Short mmCIF file of C-alpha atoms in Angstrom, two decimals:
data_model
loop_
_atom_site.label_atom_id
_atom_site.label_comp_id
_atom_site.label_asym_id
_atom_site.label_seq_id
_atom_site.Cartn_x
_atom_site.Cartn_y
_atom_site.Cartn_z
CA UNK A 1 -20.12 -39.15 79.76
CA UNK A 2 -16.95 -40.85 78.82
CA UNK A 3 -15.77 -40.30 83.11
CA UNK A 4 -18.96 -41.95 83.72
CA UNK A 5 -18.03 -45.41 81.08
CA UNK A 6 -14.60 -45.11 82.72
CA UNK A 7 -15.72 -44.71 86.11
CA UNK A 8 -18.09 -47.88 85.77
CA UNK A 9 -15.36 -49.98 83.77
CA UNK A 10 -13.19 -49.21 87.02
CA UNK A 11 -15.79 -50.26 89.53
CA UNK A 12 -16.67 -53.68 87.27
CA UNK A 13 -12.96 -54.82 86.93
CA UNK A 14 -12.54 -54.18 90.98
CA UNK A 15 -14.96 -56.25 91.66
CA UNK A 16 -13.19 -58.79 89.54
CA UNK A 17 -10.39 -58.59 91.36
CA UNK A 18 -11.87 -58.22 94.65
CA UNK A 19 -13.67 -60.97 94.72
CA UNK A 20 -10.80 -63.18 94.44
CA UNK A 21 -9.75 -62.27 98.52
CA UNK A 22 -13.31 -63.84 99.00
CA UNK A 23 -13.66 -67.26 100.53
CA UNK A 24 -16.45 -69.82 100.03
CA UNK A 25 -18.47 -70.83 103.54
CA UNK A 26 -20.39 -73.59 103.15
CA UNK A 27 -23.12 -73.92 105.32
CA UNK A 28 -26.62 -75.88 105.31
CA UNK A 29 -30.38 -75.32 105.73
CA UNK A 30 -31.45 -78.72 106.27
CA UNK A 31 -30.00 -80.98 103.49
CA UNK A 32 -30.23 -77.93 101.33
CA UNK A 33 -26.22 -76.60 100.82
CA UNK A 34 -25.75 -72.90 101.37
CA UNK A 35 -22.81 -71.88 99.85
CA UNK A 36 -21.55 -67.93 101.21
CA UNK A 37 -18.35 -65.71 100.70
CA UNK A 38 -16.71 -64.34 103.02
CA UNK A 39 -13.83 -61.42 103.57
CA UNK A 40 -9.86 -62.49 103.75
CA UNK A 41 -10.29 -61.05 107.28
CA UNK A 42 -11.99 -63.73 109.09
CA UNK A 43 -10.99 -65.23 112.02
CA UNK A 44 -10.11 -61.59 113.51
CA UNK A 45 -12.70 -59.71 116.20
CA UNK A 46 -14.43 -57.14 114.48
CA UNK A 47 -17.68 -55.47 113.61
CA UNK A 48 -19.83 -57.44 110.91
CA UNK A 49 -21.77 -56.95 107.97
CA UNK A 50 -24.24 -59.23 106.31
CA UNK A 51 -24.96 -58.92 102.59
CA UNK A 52 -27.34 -60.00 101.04
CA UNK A 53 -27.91 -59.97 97.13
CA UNK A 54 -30.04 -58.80 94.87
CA UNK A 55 -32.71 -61.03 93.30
CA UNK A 56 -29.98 -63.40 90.77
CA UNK A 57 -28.21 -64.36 93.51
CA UNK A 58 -24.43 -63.23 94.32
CA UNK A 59 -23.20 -61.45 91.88
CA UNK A 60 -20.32 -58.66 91.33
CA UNK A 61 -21.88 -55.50 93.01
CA UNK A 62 -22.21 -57.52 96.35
CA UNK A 63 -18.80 -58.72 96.10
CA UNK A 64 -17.04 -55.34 95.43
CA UNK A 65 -19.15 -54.18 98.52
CA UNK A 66 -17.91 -56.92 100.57
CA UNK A 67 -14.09 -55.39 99.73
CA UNK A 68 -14.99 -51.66 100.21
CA UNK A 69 -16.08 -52.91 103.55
CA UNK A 70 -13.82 -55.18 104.30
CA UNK A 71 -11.28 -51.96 103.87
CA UNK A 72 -13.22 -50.06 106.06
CA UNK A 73 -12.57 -52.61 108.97
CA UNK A 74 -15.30 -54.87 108.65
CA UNK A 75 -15.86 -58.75 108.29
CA UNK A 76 -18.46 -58.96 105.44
CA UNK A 77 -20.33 -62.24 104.38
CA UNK A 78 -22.68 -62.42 101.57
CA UNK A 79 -25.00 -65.18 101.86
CA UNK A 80 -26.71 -67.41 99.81
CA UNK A 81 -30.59 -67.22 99.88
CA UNK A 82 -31.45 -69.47 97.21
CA UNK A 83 -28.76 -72.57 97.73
CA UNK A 84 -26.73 -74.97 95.65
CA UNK A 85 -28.69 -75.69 92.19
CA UNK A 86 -31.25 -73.31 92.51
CA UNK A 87 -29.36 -69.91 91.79
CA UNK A 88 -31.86 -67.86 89.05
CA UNK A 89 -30.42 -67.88 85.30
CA UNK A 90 -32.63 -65.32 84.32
CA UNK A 91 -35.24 -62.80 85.38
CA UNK A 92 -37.97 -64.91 85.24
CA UNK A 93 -36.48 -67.81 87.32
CA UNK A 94 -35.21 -64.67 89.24
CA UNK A 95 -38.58 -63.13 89.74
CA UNK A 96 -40.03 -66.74 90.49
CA UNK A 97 -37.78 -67.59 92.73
CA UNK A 98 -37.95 -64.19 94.83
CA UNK A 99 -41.07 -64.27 95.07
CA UNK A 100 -41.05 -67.22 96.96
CA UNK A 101 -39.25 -65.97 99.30
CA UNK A 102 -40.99 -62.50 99.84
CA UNK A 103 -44.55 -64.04 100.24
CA UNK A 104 -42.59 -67.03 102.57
CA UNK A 105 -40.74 -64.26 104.77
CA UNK A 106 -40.42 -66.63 107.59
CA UNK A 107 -38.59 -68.94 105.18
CA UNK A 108 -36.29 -65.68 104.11
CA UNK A 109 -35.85 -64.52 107.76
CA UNK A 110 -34.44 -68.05 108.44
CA UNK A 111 -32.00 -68.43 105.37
CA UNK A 112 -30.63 -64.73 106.75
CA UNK A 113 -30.24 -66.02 110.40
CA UNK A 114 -28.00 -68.80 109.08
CA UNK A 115 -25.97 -66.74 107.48
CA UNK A 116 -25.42 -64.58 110.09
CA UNK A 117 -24.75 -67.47 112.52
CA UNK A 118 -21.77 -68.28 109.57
CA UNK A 119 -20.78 -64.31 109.86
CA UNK A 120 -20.30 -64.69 113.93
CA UNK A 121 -18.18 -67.83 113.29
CA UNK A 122 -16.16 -66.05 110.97
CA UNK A 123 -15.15 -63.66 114.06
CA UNK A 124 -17.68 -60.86 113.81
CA UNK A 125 -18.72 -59.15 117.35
CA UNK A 126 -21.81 -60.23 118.14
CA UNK A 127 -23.26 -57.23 119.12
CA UNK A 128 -21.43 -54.94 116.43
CA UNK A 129 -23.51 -56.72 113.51
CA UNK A 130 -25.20 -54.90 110.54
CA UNK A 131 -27.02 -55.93 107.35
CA UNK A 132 -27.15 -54.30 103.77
CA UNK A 133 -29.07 -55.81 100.92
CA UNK A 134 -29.69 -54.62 97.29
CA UNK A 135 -32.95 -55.03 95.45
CA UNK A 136 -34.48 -58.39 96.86
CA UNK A 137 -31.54 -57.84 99.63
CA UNK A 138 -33.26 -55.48 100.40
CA UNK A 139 -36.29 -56.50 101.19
CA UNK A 140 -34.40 -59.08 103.64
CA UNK A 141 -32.63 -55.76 105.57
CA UNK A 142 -36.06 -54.84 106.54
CA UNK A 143 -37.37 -58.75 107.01
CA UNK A 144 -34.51 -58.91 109.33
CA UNK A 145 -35.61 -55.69 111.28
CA UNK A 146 -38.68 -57.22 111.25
CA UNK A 147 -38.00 -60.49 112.33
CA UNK A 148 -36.22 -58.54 115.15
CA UNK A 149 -32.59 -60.75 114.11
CA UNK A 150 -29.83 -59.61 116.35
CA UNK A 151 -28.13 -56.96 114.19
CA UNK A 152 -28.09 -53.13 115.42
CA UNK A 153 -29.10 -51.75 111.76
CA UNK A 154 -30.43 -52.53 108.46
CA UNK A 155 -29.72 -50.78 105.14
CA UNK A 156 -31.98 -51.55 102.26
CA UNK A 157 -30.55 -50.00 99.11
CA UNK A 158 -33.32 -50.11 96.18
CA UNK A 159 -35.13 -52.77 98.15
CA UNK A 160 -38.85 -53.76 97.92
CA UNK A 161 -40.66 -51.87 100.63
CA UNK A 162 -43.86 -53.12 101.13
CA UNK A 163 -45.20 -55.46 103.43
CA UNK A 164 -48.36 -57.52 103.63
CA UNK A 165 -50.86 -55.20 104.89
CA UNK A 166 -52.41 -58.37 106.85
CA UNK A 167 -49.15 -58.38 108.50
CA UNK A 168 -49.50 -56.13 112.05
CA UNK A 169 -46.53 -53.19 112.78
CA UNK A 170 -44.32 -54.67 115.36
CA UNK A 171 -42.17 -52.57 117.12
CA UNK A 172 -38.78 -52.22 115.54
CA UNK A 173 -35.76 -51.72 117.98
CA UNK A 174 -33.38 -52.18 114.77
CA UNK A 175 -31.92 -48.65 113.40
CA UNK A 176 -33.01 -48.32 109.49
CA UNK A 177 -31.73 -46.90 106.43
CA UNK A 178 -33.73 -47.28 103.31
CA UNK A 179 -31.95 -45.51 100.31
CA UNK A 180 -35.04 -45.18 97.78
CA UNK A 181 -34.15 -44.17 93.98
CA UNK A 182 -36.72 -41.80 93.37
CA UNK A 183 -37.80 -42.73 89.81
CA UNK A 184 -38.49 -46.57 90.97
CA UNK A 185 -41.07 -47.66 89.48
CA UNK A 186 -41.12 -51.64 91.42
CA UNK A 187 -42.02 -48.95 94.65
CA UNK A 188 -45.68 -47.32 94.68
CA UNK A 189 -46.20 -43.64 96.99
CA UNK A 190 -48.45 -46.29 98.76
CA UNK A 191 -45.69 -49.06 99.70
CA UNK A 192 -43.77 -45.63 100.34
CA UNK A 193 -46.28 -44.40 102.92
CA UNK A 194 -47.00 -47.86 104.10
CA UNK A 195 -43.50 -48.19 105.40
CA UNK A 196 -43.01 -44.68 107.17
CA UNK A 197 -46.50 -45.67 109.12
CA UNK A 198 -44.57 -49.03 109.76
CA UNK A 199 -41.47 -47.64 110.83
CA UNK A 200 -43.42 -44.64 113.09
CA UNK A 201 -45.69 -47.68 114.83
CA UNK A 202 -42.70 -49.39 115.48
CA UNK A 203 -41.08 -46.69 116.93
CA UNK A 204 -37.92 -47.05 115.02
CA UNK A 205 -34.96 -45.05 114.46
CA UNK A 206 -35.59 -45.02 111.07
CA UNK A 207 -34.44 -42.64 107.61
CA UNK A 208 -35.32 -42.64 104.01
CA UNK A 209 -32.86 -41.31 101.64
CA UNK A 210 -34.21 -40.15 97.94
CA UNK A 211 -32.24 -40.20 94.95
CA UNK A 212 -32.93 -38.03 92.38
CA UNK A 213 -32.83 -39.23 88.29
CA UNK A 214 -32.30 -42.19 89.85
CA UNK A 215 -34.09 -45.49 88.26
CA UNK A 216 -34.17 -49.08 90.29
CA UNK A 217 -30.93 -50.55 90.41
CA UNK A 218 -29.33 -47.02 90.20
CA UNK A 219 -26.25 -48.55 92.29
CA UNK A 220 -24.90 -51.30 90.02
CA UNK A 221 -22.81 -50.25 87.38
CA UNK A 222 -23.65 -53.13 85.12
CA UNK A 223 -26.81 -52.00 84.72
CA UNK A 224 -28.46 -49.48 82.32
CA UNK A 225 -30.09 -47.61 85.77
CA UNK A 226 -26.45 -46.61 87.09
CA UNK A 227 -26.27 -43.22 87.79
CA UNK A 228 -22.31 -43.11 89.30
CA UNK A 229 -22.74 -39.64 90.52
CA UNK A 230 -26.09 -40.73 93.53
CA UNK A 231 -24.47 -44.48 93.78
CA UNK A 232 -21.44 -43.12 95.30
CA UNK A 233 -23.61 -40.65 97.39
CA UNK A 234 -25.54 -44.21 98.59
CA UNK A 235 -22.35 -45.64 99.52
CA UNK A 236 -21.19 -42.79 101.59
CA UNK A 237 -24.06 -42.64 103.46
CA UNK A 238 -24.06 -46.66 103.88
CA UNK A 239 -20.45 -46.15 105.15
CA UNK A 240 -21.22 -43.43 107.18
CA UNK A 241 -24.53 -45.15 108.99
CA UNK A 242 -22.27 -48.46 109.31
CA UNK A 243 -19.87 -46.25 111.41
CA UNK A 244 -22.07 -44.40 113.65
CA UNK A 245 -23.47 -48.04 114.91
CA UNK A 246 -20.51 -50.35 114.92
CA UNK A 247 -17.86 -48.65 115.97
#
């Protein structure tokens, strides 16, 4: 227990002090203002990774990812969904505000093109591009597979997985990782089944990863879900599918 509170006090203060390598990209969607971070490595040619945030809006879990990654030899951007003066204060502006965007997916599909249009101009390869998104995030790493964005592979960690059944099964040529905490309650066996048929339709080269004892946002140790010991499992495999496609 107490390496567990000491592990997570670790993990929260590096994201502190990772986050201050991180640069603000301001970028626009219309006369709406974006405002993005991105790595202290920009400007060099390398393989890319898109973030995108759970359902508040960038916070510290996306931020310490963006270092890891950046360590690992990657450019990463985390984008803004939401835009200037509309970030969520709480979970039911959060939830609101989502929402929006998962019935809208066109209007989420565009907001993630953007911002990886800010990650090639930041010098990633483009055609060594990835995305990873947490909770709402990732829903958009399977909007952008669906939306067939020019990225080789998604990873949805604890993402929303189901889709509009009025919505047809496209095919997919975008690899997929969905890391699904087995105790989620926010995911139904039917959205579960739903999305294999999706993924098998679409003839994607597609895996699902279940953690066990894990609860919805099992990966962010801020929250009361965190379970240290399968979070660090999800990164490694993150890490590990991020390396088998870009580089």
């Amino acid at each position: 227990m107490i390496r567990s509170i000491l592990l997570s006090a670790f993990l929260m203060s590096s994201g502190t002090i990772f986050s201050q390598n991180l640069k603000t990209v301001s970028y626009q969607d219309g006369s709406q203002k974006l405002n993005g971070l991105v790595t202290s490595n920009a400007g060099k040619k390398l393989p890319g990774v898109l973030i995108l945030p759970a359902w508040k809006g960038i916070d510290d879990e996306a931020k310490t990812a963006a270092a890891d990654l950046e360590k690992q030899g990657y450019i990463a951007f985390i984008a803004d969904i939401y835009g200037e003066g509309n970030i969520p204060t709480d979970n039911a502006s959060a939830a609101k505000t989502a929402g929006f965007y998962k019935k809208d997916y066109a209007a989420y599909q565009k907001r993630i093109s953007l911002a990886l249009e800010q990650l090639k101009k930041s010098g990633a390869v483009s055609d060594k591009i990835a995305v990873i998104g947490y909770c709402f995030g990732g829903t958009g790493a399977l909007e952008s597979a669906r939306g067939k964005l020019p990225v080789v592979g998604v990873v949805s960690i604890h993402g929303s997985i189901g889709k509009d059944q009025s919505r047809p099964n496209e095919t997919i040529s975008t690899k997929i990782l969905v890391e699904n905490p087995a105790e989620d309650k926010s995911v139904t066996p039917e959205d579960y089944n739903n999305l294999v048929k999706e993924m098998n339709d679409g003839k994607a080269d597609w895996q699902i990863i279940t953690y066990a004892n894990s609860k919805h946002t099992f990966t962010d140790p801020k929250s009361a879900d965190y379970n240290p010991v399968m979070a660090k499992r999800a990164w490694n495999h993150t890490l590990l599918f991020l390396k088998e496609i870009l580089k």
